[in-house]
XYZ file of C-alpha atoms in Angstrom:
696
model
C 30.599 -6.237 -32.294
C 30.772 -5.002 -35.834
C 31.446 -1.292 -35.880
C 29.308 0.703 -38.269
C 28.717 4.340 -38.838
C 25.865 5.993 -37.044
C 22.872 6.380 -39.324
C 21.337 9.814 -39.044
C 17.875 10.854 -40.109
C 17.651 14.570 -40.704
C 14.105 15.771 -40.241
C 12.299 19.056 -39.893
C 11.340 20.165 -36.422
C 8.357 18.357 -35.037
C 5.110 20.186 -34.886
C 1.450 19.461 -34.176
C 0.701 15.746 -34.329
C 3.451 14.876 -36.787
C 5.549 11.883 -35.683
C 9.072 10.983 -36.677
C 10.858 7.891 -37.912
C 14.319 7.224 -36.512
C 16.673 4.856 -38.267
C 19.173 2.964 -36.110
C 22.393 1.091 -36.725
C 24.609 -1.096 -34.509
C 26.175 1.118 -31.863
C 29.899 1.773 -32.370
C 32.195 -0.104 -30.001
C 32.624 1.837 -26.770
C 29.907 4.340 -27.660
C 27.945 3.479 -24.532
C 28.656 2.138 -21.077
C 27.846 -1.238 -19.518
C 24.166 -0.340 -19.143
C 23.706 -1.029 -22.883
C 24.701 -4.676 -22.340
C 21.896 -6.944 -21.168
C 22.558 -9.985 -18.982
C 20.616 -13.176 -18.268
C 21.501 -16.481 -16.548
C 21.202 -19.730 -18.513
C 21.194 -23.196 -17.024
C 23.474 -25.833 -18.522
C 22.414 -29.444 -19.016
C 24.163 -32.779 -19.223
C 22.570 -33.494 -22.621
C 21.795 -31.191 -25.580
C 18.258 -29.984 -26.224
C 18.607 -30.872 -29.912
C 20.013 -33.852 -31.793
C 23.534 -32.552 -32.316
C 26.762 -34.506 -32.874
C 30.025 -33.481 -31.207
C 33.149 -34.312 -33.199
C 35.729 -32.717 -30.929
C 38.244 -34.159 -28.450
C 37.368 -36.417 -25.487
C 35.940 -34.478 -22.551
C 35.983 -35.100 -18.819
C 32.946 -32.848 -18.386
C 30.378 -31.710 -20.966
C 27.609 -29.190 -20.334
C 25.174 -28.047 -23.026
C 23.221 -24.874 -23.572
C 21.057 -23.222 -26.189
C 20.684 -19.615 -27.341
C 17.437 -18.551 -29.033
C 17.608 -15.441 -31.235
C 14.280 -14.965 -32.956
C 13.445 -18.193 -34.774
C 17.075 -19.374 -34.744
C 18.264 -21.734 -32.012
C 21.989 -22.229 -31.480
C 23.412 -25.124 -29.490
C 26.698 -24.696 -27.653
C 28.878 -27.050 -25.626
C 31.047 -26.074 -22.661
C 33.624 -28.809 -22.228
C 36.432 -29.545 -19.770
C 39.221 -31.750 -21.059
C 41.095 -34.336 -19.011
C 44.030 -31.969 -18.534
C 41.712 -29.254 -17.195
C 41.477 -26.997 -20.274
C 38.028 -25.425 -20.787
C 36.640 -24.806 -24.291
C 33.404 -23.621 -25.865
C 32.000 -24.916 -29.132
C 29.104 -23.097 -30.838
C 27.024 -24.519 -33.693
C 26.898 -21.155 -35.464
C 25.870 -22.655 -38.819
C 23.128 -24.766 -37.190
C 24.084 -27.934 -39.064
C 23.745 -30.022 -35.880
C 27.490 -30.793 -35.895
C 30.090 -29.344 -33.558
C 33.481 -29.501 -35.250
C 36.929 -28.684 -33.835
C 37.055 -25.519 -35.947
C 33.890 -24.254 -34.234
C 35.822 -23.694 -31.008
C 35.515 -20.126 -29.680
C 38.555 -18.419 -28.173
C 38.011 -17.591 -24.507
C 39.444 -15.163 -21.976
C 40.136 -16.235 -18.404
C 39.500 -13.817 -15.554
C 39.265 -14.086 -11.781
C 37.160 -17.202 -11.246
C 35.447 -16.912 -14.617
C 35.941 -17.494 -18.356
C 34.279 -15.480 -21.131
C 33.764 -16.206 -24.813
C 32.519 -13.632 -27.323
C 31.184 -14.542 -30.768
C 28.658 -13.425 -33.361
C 25.458 -15.214 -34.364
C 22.634 -14.389 -36.737
C 19.366 -13.246 -35.161
C 16.318 -14.092 -37.281
C 13.153 -12.221 -36.208
C 10.042 -13.819 -37.640
C 8.829 -10.692 -39.441
C 12.087 -8.964 -40.313
C 15.507 -9.373 -41.897
C 18.182 -11.412 -40.137
C 20.995 -9.399 -38.585
C 24.341 -10.036 -36.785
C 24.054 -10.396 -33.016
C 27.068 -10.417 -30.706
C 26.859 -12.733 -27.691
C 29.186 -13.174 -24.739
C 29.048 -16.317 -22.602
C 30.412 -15.857 -19.066
C 31.005 -19.014 -17.042
C 31.659 -18.793 -13.288
C 34.079 -21.702 -13.154
C 32.696 -24.922 -11.752
C 29.050 -23.857 -11.918
C 26.121 -25.478 -13.680
C 25.093 -22.276 -15.428
C 26.447 -19.411 -17.509
C 25.518 -15.779 -18.032
C 24.592 -14.552 -21.491
C 25.547 -10.968 -22.247
C 24.400 -9.071 -25.294
C 21.546 -6.792 -26.223
C 22.759 -5.724 -29.698
C 22.391 -2.005 -28.874
C 21.133 0.145 -31.771
C 22.168 3.759 -32.039
C 20.833 6.755 -33.966
C 19.797 10.392 -33.765
C 16.646 12.425 -34.316
C 15.839 16.127 -34.370
C 13.650 18.131 -32.003
C 13.259 21.851 -32.662
C 16.548 21.921 -34.537
C 18.478 20.045 -31.841
C 19.803 16.523 -32.373
C 19.171 13.932 -29.679
C 20.880 10.523 -29.393
C 18.614 7.451 -29.251
C 19.742 3.963 -28.113
C 17.617 0.790 -28.303
C 18.615 -2.378 -26.403
C 17.329 -5.949 -26.702
C 17.056 -6.238 -22.939
C 15.595 -9.755 -22.862
C 18.268 -11.190 -25.202
C 15.739 -12.882 -27.481
C 17.021 -11.365 -30.732
C 13.759 -9.501 -31.364
C 13.414 -5.796 -30.620
C 10.205 -4.420 -29.169
C 9.445 -7.377 -26.872
C 8.988 -7.474 -23.096
C 12.188 -6.621 -21.271
C 13.642 -4.384 -23.977
C 14.319 -0.722 -23.207
C 15.640 2.455 -24.776
C 17.597 5.528 -23.713
C 17.592 9.117 -24.973
C 20.033 11.953 -24.312
C 17.174 14.195 -23.217
C 19.377 16.841 -21.583
C 21.710 17.110 -24.567
C 24.928 16.836 -22.546
C 26.391 14.288 -24.954
C 26.224 11.445 -22.416
C 23.350 8.967 -22.346
C 22.597 8.088 -18.724
C 20.993 4.725 -19.375
C 21.768 2.997 -16.084
C 18.829 1.179 -14.461
C 18.090 4.243 -12.329
C 19.264 6.741 -14.919
C 17.034 9.673 -15.826
C 17.495 8.934 -19.538
C 16.451 5.267 -19.520
C 12.894 4.238 -20.407
C 10.787 1.101 -20.678
C 9.154 0.576 -24.071
C 5.842 1.907 -22.785
C 7.325 5.007 -21.136
C 7.234 8.464 -22.689
C 10.210 10.842 -22.683
C 10.589 14.594 -22.960
C 13.106 16.671 -24.897
C 12.770 20.379 -24.222
C 9.058 21.058 -24.099
C 8.000 18.114 -26.270
C 7.108 14.600 -25.119
C 7.103 11.447 -27.244
C 6.313 7.768 -27.022
C 7.326 4.776 -29.135
C 4.656 4.121 -31.743
C 6.493 1.245 -33.470
C 9.692 -0.760 -33.147
C 10.832 -2.940 -36.051
C 11.770 -6.491 -34.935
C 15.321 -6.056 -36.272
C 15.758 -2.749 -34.426
C 16.469 -0.781 -37.593
C 13.501 1.596 -37.322
C 11.547 3.144 -34.464
C 8.666 5.550 -34.874
C 8.145 8.331 -32.356
C 4.707 9.813 -31.801
C 3.983 13.085 -29.941
C 2.128 12.639 -26.664
C 0.931 14.734 -23.730
C 3.660 16.504 -21.815
C 5.468 14.293 -19.293
C 7.736 15.928 -16.677
C 11.364 14.853 -17.164
C 12.899 12.482 -14.657
C 15.138 14.258 -12.134
C 18.823 13.266 -12.406
C 20.097 11.254 -9.442
C 23.742 12.019 -10.110
C 26.324 13.562 -7.768
C 26.122 17.320 -8.107
C 22.344 17.409 -8.613
C 19.772 18.324 -5.948
C 18.070 15.371 -4.286
C 14.352 15.189 -5.177
C 12.180 16.682 -2.439
C 9.725 14.464 -0.534
C 7.467 14.530 2.520
C 6.611 11.451 4.576
C 4.948 10.340 7.774
C 7.506 8.335 9.709
C 6.825 4.966 11.291
C 6.466 6.796 14.610
C 3.726 8.993 13.103
C 5.717 12.228 12.753
C 5.714 14.364 9.569
C 9.081 14.819 7.892
C 10.172 16.695 4.758
C 13.619 16.443 3.219
C 13.828 20.241 3.119
C 13.403 20.262 6.918
C 16.893 18.773 7.151
C 18.607 21.508 5.169
C 21.830 22.476 6.951
C 22.570 18.864 7.894
C 24.512 16.155 6.106
C 21.837 13.569 5.285
C 22.034 9.906 4.354
C 18.916 8.682 2.507
C 18.908 4.924 3.018
C 16.593 2.560 1.093
C 16.524 -0.788 2.909
C 14.334 -3.653 4.136
C 14.432 -6.196 6.925
C 14.509 -9.046 4.372
C 17.685 -7.642 2.772
C 20.728 -9.420 4.186
C 23.314 -6.803 3.122
C 21.106 -4.050 4.581
C 20.968 -5.758 7.963
C 24.713 -6.443 7.861
C 25.363 -2.695 7.457
C 22.967 -1.707 10.264
C 25.482 -2.008 13.170
C 27.894 0.311 11.375
C 25.129 2.856 10.726
C 24.240 2.809 14.417
C 27.862 3.536 15.333
C 28.130 6.228 12.662
C 24.929 7.931 13.798
C 26.022 7.954 17.434
C 29.401 9.445 16.525
C 28.231 12.260 14.212
C 24.629 13.056 15.096
C 25.568 15.957 17.344
C 27.746 17.428 14.562
C 24.813 17.687 12.141
C 24.508 14.200 10.603
C 21.067 12.668 9.961
C 19.803 9.422 8.469
C 16.401 8.952 6.852
C 15.486 5.298 6.466
C 13.020 4.429 3.690
C 11.785 0.877 4.241
C 10.673 -1.321 1.356
C 9.166 -3.874 3.718
C 5.665 -5.224 3.278
C 5.298 -6.544 6.831
C 4.736 -3.905 9.503
C 5.340 -6.533 12.184
C 8.777 -7.477 10.801
C 9.793 -3.829 10.593
C 8.576 -3.095 14.121
C 10.619 -6.012 15.476
C 13.821 -4.684 13.892
C 13.209 -1.056 14.841
C 12.669 -1.920 18.481
C 15.396 -4.544 18.851
C 18.567 -2.513 18.072
C 16.886 0.780 18.975
C 17.171 2.585 15.619
C 17.081 6.279 16.572
C 16.675 7.915 13.153
C 13.331 8.434 11.363
C 12.092 5.554 9.204
C 9.276 5.819 6.652
C 7.154 2.786 5.769
C 4.400 2.310 3.190
C 4.181 -1.497 3.073
C 4.269 -1.496 -0.735
C 7.730 -2.897 -1.500
C 8.940 -1.616 -4.912
C 5.667 0.279 -5.374
C 6.794 2.555 -2.549
C 6.284 6.131 -3.758
C 9.770 7.252 -2.720
C 11.408 4.175 -4.242
C 9.727 5.109 -7.509
C 10.712 8.775 -7.153
C 14.348 7.756 -6.680
C 14.028 4.915 -9.233
C 15.361 2.358 -6.751
C 15.904 -1.012 -8.431
C 18.051 -2.724 -5.801
C 18.768 -2.430 -2.118
C 20.706 -1.327 -0.242
C 20.663 1.978 -2.138
C 21.746 5.193 -0.461
C 22.401 8.858 -1.227
C 24.679 11.070 0.844
C 23.636 14.735 0.662
C 25.577 17.833 1.655
C 24.146 20.605 3.830
C 22.442 22.208 0.796
C 20.584 19.003 -0.115
C 22.815 18.201 -3.104
C 23.710 14.573 -3.853
C 27.438 14.140 -3.302
C 27.944 10.378 -3.053
C 25.973 7.216 -3.719
C 25.973 3.721 -2.227
C 28.831 4.195 0.222
C 29.316 1.784 3.114
C 31.634 1.102 6.010
C 34.773 3.178 6.451
C 34.315 4.912 3.107
C 30.925 6.254 4.201
C 32.305 7.446 7.521
C 35.179 9.259 5.817
C 32.844 11.117 3.435
C 30.427 12.056 6.224
C 33.305 13.521 8.203
C 34.518 15.491 5.171
C 31.090 16.942 4.400
C 30.529 17.925 8.014
C 33.908 19.629 8.219
C 33.839 21.475 4.885
C 30.931 20.897 2.479
C 32.236 20.313 -1.010
C 30.865 22.232 -3.968
C 32.294 20.133 -6.762
C 30.557 16.866 -7.585
C 32.644 13.747 -6.928
C 32.573 10.673 -9.021
C 29.755 8.243 -8.431
C 30.472 4.949 -6.756
C 32.000 2.347 -9.039
C 29.472 -0.058 -10.548
C 29.247 -3.605 -9.261
C 31.321 -6.202 -11.064
C 29.571 -8.699 -13.276
C 27.297 -10.430 -12.930
C 24.652 -7.856 -12.096
C 21.163 -7.210 -13.355
C 19.696 -4.006 -14.684
C 16.426 -3.888 -12.772
C 14.281 -6.123 -10.550
C 13.370 -8.907 -12.964
C 11.172 -11.878 -12.005
C 13.068 -15.146 -11.629
C 10.045 -17.398 -11.004
C 7.837 -18.609 -13.834
C 4.253 -19.062 -12.703
C 2.218 -21.813 -14.424
C -1.515 -22.045 -13.649
C -4.243 -24.080 -15.377
C -5.995 -22.332 -18.239
C -9.287 -22.970 -16.478
C -10.145 -24.417 -13.081
C -13.297 -26.481 -12.738
C -15.109 -26.103 -9.406
C -18.303 -27.614 -8.073
C -20.635 -25.060 -6.416
C -20.820 -25.094 -2.631
C -17.690 -27.189 -2.226
C -14.055 -26.813 -1.259
C -11.440 -27.700 -3.840
C -7.889 -26.910 -4.895
C -5.851 -26.535 -8.053
C -2.107 -26.855 -8.774
C 0.268 -23.945 -9.322
C 3.759 -24.710 -10.587
C 6.686 -22.402 -9.808
C 9.926 -22.714 -11.775
C 13.039 -20.787 -10.824
C 14.720 -19.736 -14.081
C 17.825 -18.288 -12.421
C 20.770 -19.490 -10.305
C 19.581 -17.348 -7.387
C 17.407 -18.581 -4.502
C 13.872 -17.170 -4.450
C 13.276 -16.649 -0.736
C 10.146 -16.252 1.393
C 7.865 -17.118 -1.521
C 4.177 -16.549 -0.770
C 1.152 -17.152 -3.008
C -2.147 -15.335 -2.583
C -5.364 -15.634 -4.591
C -6.942 -12.184 -4.864
C -9.711 -10.315 -6.728
C -12.248 -12.988 -5.812
C -16.002 -12.338 -5.613
C -17.836 -12.291 -2.305
C -18.386 -15.763 -0.915
C -15.095 -17.178 -2.234
C -12.088 -17.568 0.051
C -8.551 -18.829 -0.502
C -5.959 -18.832 2.309
C -2.459 -17.561 1.434
C 0.317 -20.119 1.049
C 3.835 -19.749 2.411
C 6.017 -21.695 -0.012
C 9.392 -20.849 1.531
C 12.571 -20.960 -0.561
C 12.820 -22.233 -4.134
C 16.445 -22.920 -4.985
C 18.139 -21.793 -8.173
C 16.718 -23.600 -11.212
C 14.414 -25.497 -8.860
C 10.710 -26.259 -9.183
C 7.848 -26.439 -6.727
C 4.203 -27.375 -7.223
C 1.696 -26.236 -4.612
C -2.046 -26.686 -4.194
C -4.118 -23.515 -3.901
C -7.260 -24.198 -1.876
C -10.537 -22.495 -2.817
C -13.659 -22.507 -0.629
C -17.023 -21.667 -2.225
C -19.514 -20.362 0.328
C -22.051 -18.255 -1.474
C -20.679 -17.720 -4.952
C -20.704 -20.061 -7.897
C -18.602 -20.165 -11.071
C -17.924 -18.694 -13.522
C -15.649 -16.014 -12.069
C -11.991 -15.058 -12.233
C -9.205 -14.237 -9.803
C -5.575 -13.242 -9.658
C -2.668 -15.352 -8.462
C -0.196 -13.031 -6.706
C 3.290 -14.250 -5.860
C 5.726 -12.284 -3.685
C 9.365 -13.221 -3.021
C 12.857 -11.757 -2.917
C 16.303 -12.746 -4.094
C 19.811 -11.376 -3.688
C 22.738 -11.083 -6.101
C 25.924 -10.330 -4.240
C 25.270 -7.273 -2.094
C 22.078 -6.265 -3.926
C 18.629 -7.592 -3.058
C 15.365 -7.415 -4.994
C 11.773 -8.064 -3.988
C 9.360 -9.149 -6.712
C 5.587 -9.119 -6.977
C 4.192 -11.007 -9.964
C 0.629 -11.859 -10.955
C -1.239 -14.214 -13.275
C -4.935 -14.476 -14.019
C -6.965 -17.609 -13.380
C -10.519 -18.425 -14.508
C -12.982 -20.639 -12.658
C -15.765 -22.511 -14.419
C -18.626 -24.704 -13.285
C -17.682 -28.351 -13.537
C -15.523 -31.128 -12.211
C -12.300 -30.480 -10.359
C -9.259 -29.670 -12.425
C -7.595 -32.946 -13.456
C -4.150 -33.628 -12.038
C -1.270 -34.960 -14.090
C -1.350 -38.724 -14.216
C 1.492 -40.737 -12.785
C 2.264 -44.295 -11.769
C -0.047 -45.091 -8.824
C 1.502 -47.000 -5.986
C -1.446 -49.402 -5.763
C -0.864 -50.511 -9.351
C 2.711 -51.476 -8.548
C 1.622 -53.369 -5.424
C -1.039 -55.298 -7.363
C 1.500 -56.180 -10.064
C 3.980 -57.418 -7.490
C 1.245 -59.405 -5.722
C 0.239 -61.140 -8.917
C 3.876 -61.866 -9.614
C 4.325 -63.475 -6.197
C 1.302 -65.702 -6.771
C 2.718 -66.772 -10.125
C 6.056 -67.428 -8.467
C 4.415 -69.870 -6.055
C 2.488 -71.678 -8.797
C 5.139 -71.778 -11.479
C 8.268 -73.906 -11.194
C 11.547 -74.256 -13.015
C 12.598 -71.984 -15.853
C 9.279 -70.156 -15.844
C 9.984 -68.999 -12.285
C 13.185 -67.370 -13.512
C 11.250 -65.579 -16.255
C 8.683 -64.308 -13.717
C 11.478 -63.031 -11.499
C 13.035 -61.152 -14.384
C 9.667 -59.575 -15.204
C 9.182 -58.507 -11.576
C 12.643 -56.958 -11.437
C 12.056 -55.127 -14.728
C 8.680 -53.761 -13.598
C 10.029 -52.615 -10.265
C 13.109 -51.078 -11.837
C 11.126 -49.249 -14.513
C 8.650 -47.895 -11.963
C 11.426 -46.771 -9.692
C 13.279 -45.079 -12.563
C 10.168 -43.209 -13.678
C 9.425 -42.200 -10.103
C 12.925 -40.893 -9.593
C 12.911 -39.087 -12.936
C 9.590 -37.403 -12.233
C 10.164 -36.866 -8.543
C 12.735 -35.617 -6.136
C 15.861 -36.687 -7.991
C 15.207 -34.232 -10.803
C 14.789 -31.397 -8.340
C 17.825 -32.501 -6.362
C 19.965 -32.529 -9.505
C 18.800 -29.053 -10.454
C 19.608 -27.709 -7.019
C 22.920 -29.532 -6.947
C 23.941 -28.164 -10.343
C 23.866 -24.675 -8.878
C 24.127 -24.761 -5.105
C 26.574 -27.589 -4.667
C 29.976 -26.238 -5.608
C 31.639 -29.636 -5.746
C 29.099 -32.131 -7.030
C 30.143 -34.829 -9.482
C 30.034 -33.330 -12.952
C 29.786 -29.771 -11.683
C 33.170 -28.854 -10.213
C 36.135 -31.021 -10.990
C 38.675 -31.806 -8.292
C 41.393 -29.166 -8.070
C 44.583 -30.898 -9.058
C 46.953 -28.161 -7.950
C 48.084 -28.030 -4.372
C 46.989 -25.141 -2.182
C 49.564 -22.373 -2.178
C 49.699 -18.988 -0.511
C 51.375 -16.091 -2.269
C 53.893 -13.976 -0.411
C 51.371 -11.146 -0.261
C 48.730 -13.465 1.195
C 51.157 -14.759 3.844
C 52.077 -11.199 4.797
C 48.400 -10.246 5.085
C 47.686 -13.301 7.238
C 50.696 -12.612 9.451
C 49.442 -9.050 9.982
C 46.099 -10.335 11.286
C 46.256 -9.512 15.003
C 42.867 -10.763 16.196
C 41.807 -14.376 16.709
C 39.695 -16.400 14.315
C 38.271 -19.892 14.128
C 37.476 -21.412 10.733
C 35.169 -24.409 10.354
C 35.578 -26.372 7.106
C 32.463 -28.342 6.118
C 33.166 -31.207 3.732
C 31.755 -34.551 2.553
C 33.507 -37.709 1.337
C 31.958 -37.355 -2.127
C 33.077 -33.732 -2.575
C 35.809 -33.460 -5.198
C 37.099 -30.032 -4.200
C 36.837 -30.478 -0.437
C 40.404 -31.849 -0.069
C 41.700 -28.648 -1.664
C 39.636 -26.473 0.694
C 40.771 -28.436 3.748
C 44.430 -28.240 2.758
C 44.170 -24.520 1.984
C 42.657 -23.694 5.369
C 45.412 -25.742 6.991
C 47.951 -23.552 5.163
C 46.142 -20.457 6.465
C 46.379 -21.810 10.002
C 50.090 -22.476 9.628
C 50.645 -18.924 8.364
C 49.149 -17.450 11.563
C 48.764 -19.455 14.807
C 45.973 -17.101 15.904
C 43.802 -18.630 13.167
C 42.536 -22.052 14.254
C 40.383 -24.436 12.272
C 38.404 -27.655 12.495
C 36.935 -30.087 9.971
C 33.251 -31.098 10.014
C 31.716 -33.864 7.883
C 28.490 -32.183 6.738
C 26.800 -35.523 6.111
C 27.583 -36.818 9.584
C 26.909 -33.623 11.572
C 23.705 -32.540 9.877
C 22.453 -30.406 12.749
C 25.571 -28.265 12.832
C 25.544 -27.961 9.039
C 21.971 -26.715 9.066
C 22.737 -24.252 11.845
C 25.637 -22.818 9.822
C 23.559 -22.530 6.643
C 25.572 -25.188 4.826
C 22.347 -27.130 4.193
C 19.905 -25.268 1.952
C 16.657 -26.657 0.573
C 17.681 -30.034 1.962
C 20.942 -30.035 0.007
C 24.435 -29.991 1.468
C 26.585 -27.238 -0.069
C 30.281 -28.030 0.146
C 33.068 -27.130 0.414
C 32.118 -24.354 2.828
C 34.251 -22.390 5.281
C 32.475 -20.815 8.264
C 34.096 -17.874 10.031
C 32.868 -18.522 13.568
C 33.326 -14.939 14.819
C 31.064 -13.340 12.171
C 28.933 -16.230 10.931
C 30.009 -15.624 7.329
C 30.091 -18.764 5.151
C 32.386 -19.000 2.122
C 31.232 -21.535 -0.476
C 33.384 -23.135 -3.160
C 37.092 -22.826 -3.853
C 37.266 -19.984 -6.394
C 39.397 -17.108 -5.007
C 39.114 -18.741 -1.593
C 42.287 -17.129 -0.220
C 41.096 -13.622 -1.127
C 37.659 -14.312 0.337
C 39.155 -15.648 3.577
C 41.290 -12.521 3.907
C 38.252 -10.310 3.311
C 36.243 -12.266 5.890
C 39.035 -11.982 8.456
C 39.025 -8.240 7.888
C 35.437 -8.136 9.188
C 36.505 -9.394 12.603
C 36.884 -6.572 15.102
């Protein structure tokens, strides 16, 4: 990113209703932490979205993408050469030609390659400006991550004190002031801007902030991010810091068992505040360790307070009763709208805070042996100094719970009075992550109108699903309106998010909403019938012509049906979920090898383990996975393995989770003792070692 000097605007102290204009410039390199870099997944395609000509070398694999920055659209090509080299070409001049000199230099990391380059963002109502973009490709996948945000940096004055202001293009669209963007302000004047997703100095565009005794809101943001206008507003209490060394915010709850509980009641104990949910896989995986930890240290003064983000009381009750969770759990049934989740600005789960006996935050997001060690230390001798916070998650991560499903509803639904009808709702997953337990509910309806909720299930990464929402008119008649509410969750690594999204829908008096037209099956049958009759009547060369026509009609109908039907969805799912599909992950040419360190680690494994390798004949990388697991078995006889054809043994594949959304995901290695499944071949040795370490 181009480094420029910070532009300062020296103003008189604010007073009365006078606002202030703050001028911003590109933030100096390294001026802010990773929070100032936005991230978004982008699906790659087999063909470009624009008519662009590639004039580079022959490629074994070509995947296309497009970056939109304001009104400018930039095509890029990710290509794999025959010898395995991976390159990125970017049409930075937008001349619809990709030349050899437009290759971007990349950097290879562990299982990923990154390319950084500069484009020109062109907001519709502002001057164009340079915009740095980083493309991160998890090797072998059908998608990339875009990183950017073009952070803008400046200062303003409040009562004679300068405050740092940072503006970020959070939605990576090249236009500041749009949905998804955010800003951060050094409100406490400590010289560090705490702009992390749960930081006390990070704000959505519509949020107000407070410096000293004065509160402000954003009155205007220029599309190029050069100018923001601050307007005084009513006093807003500052957000409490959630950093180690600061007191944990006080709260009072009624537990799931019906007992009152205040955080201050636990003063004198070491307390773990645990935000979790039954739908969160990593949360449930940590539960057995928390049970052991609680049993070992409860009598010494250790307490856990569970704060559930569940929406289903029945699901929570089943979990609480099954393992016998002994610590208090609070439940509101409001997911991310949970009052305590908002107080602690929880944006992902599991999230936890470990407090000392005085109620001061000492550690965050600890798990396993590290958590046990810190609990023991705090119980033995409470520490006064604040330790470092837990290290941030490695890329890719997201900054806050962002919707991954696009909801498309008709502009207007026509309904006949006194009748039952339905209308289509289309859901499109815009991310590589599975949207799980998707439910659709039609709410805010007038009396006399009913619509049963719909359980959609899982929508795979970059997948689509169209469902029919039924509406029953009993006593009411159009026109009226309602709200489509969709609830689902998704996980990225060890962090899970639950999303609630809504869209309005209007109902009018009239005929049912028309459905998209397609090729009706009866039309094809009639055409084939007529062709057969002609075949009987006609002889000679004409019969050959009729046969050709029949074949062409049938082939065209079949092609259109496949294109518009399941094959499109299957390809989208395969491009993300299948780690070894043709055109997605090339066969690994190198032979499987184990480093000396890996062999030593395997030899030191004293327990027993059984690995199940799921493969298919069409999987290009499966031979590598099979050979690698065989090497692991030879390194330690206590590690046995077997090979399972996932196409042939479908039942076992489904039981292991190797089949998702009807698609086989291979290669996959199941650790029988823990149930953990390792997909793909990237860093497979390291992942196998980590999985073996979970066996006790």
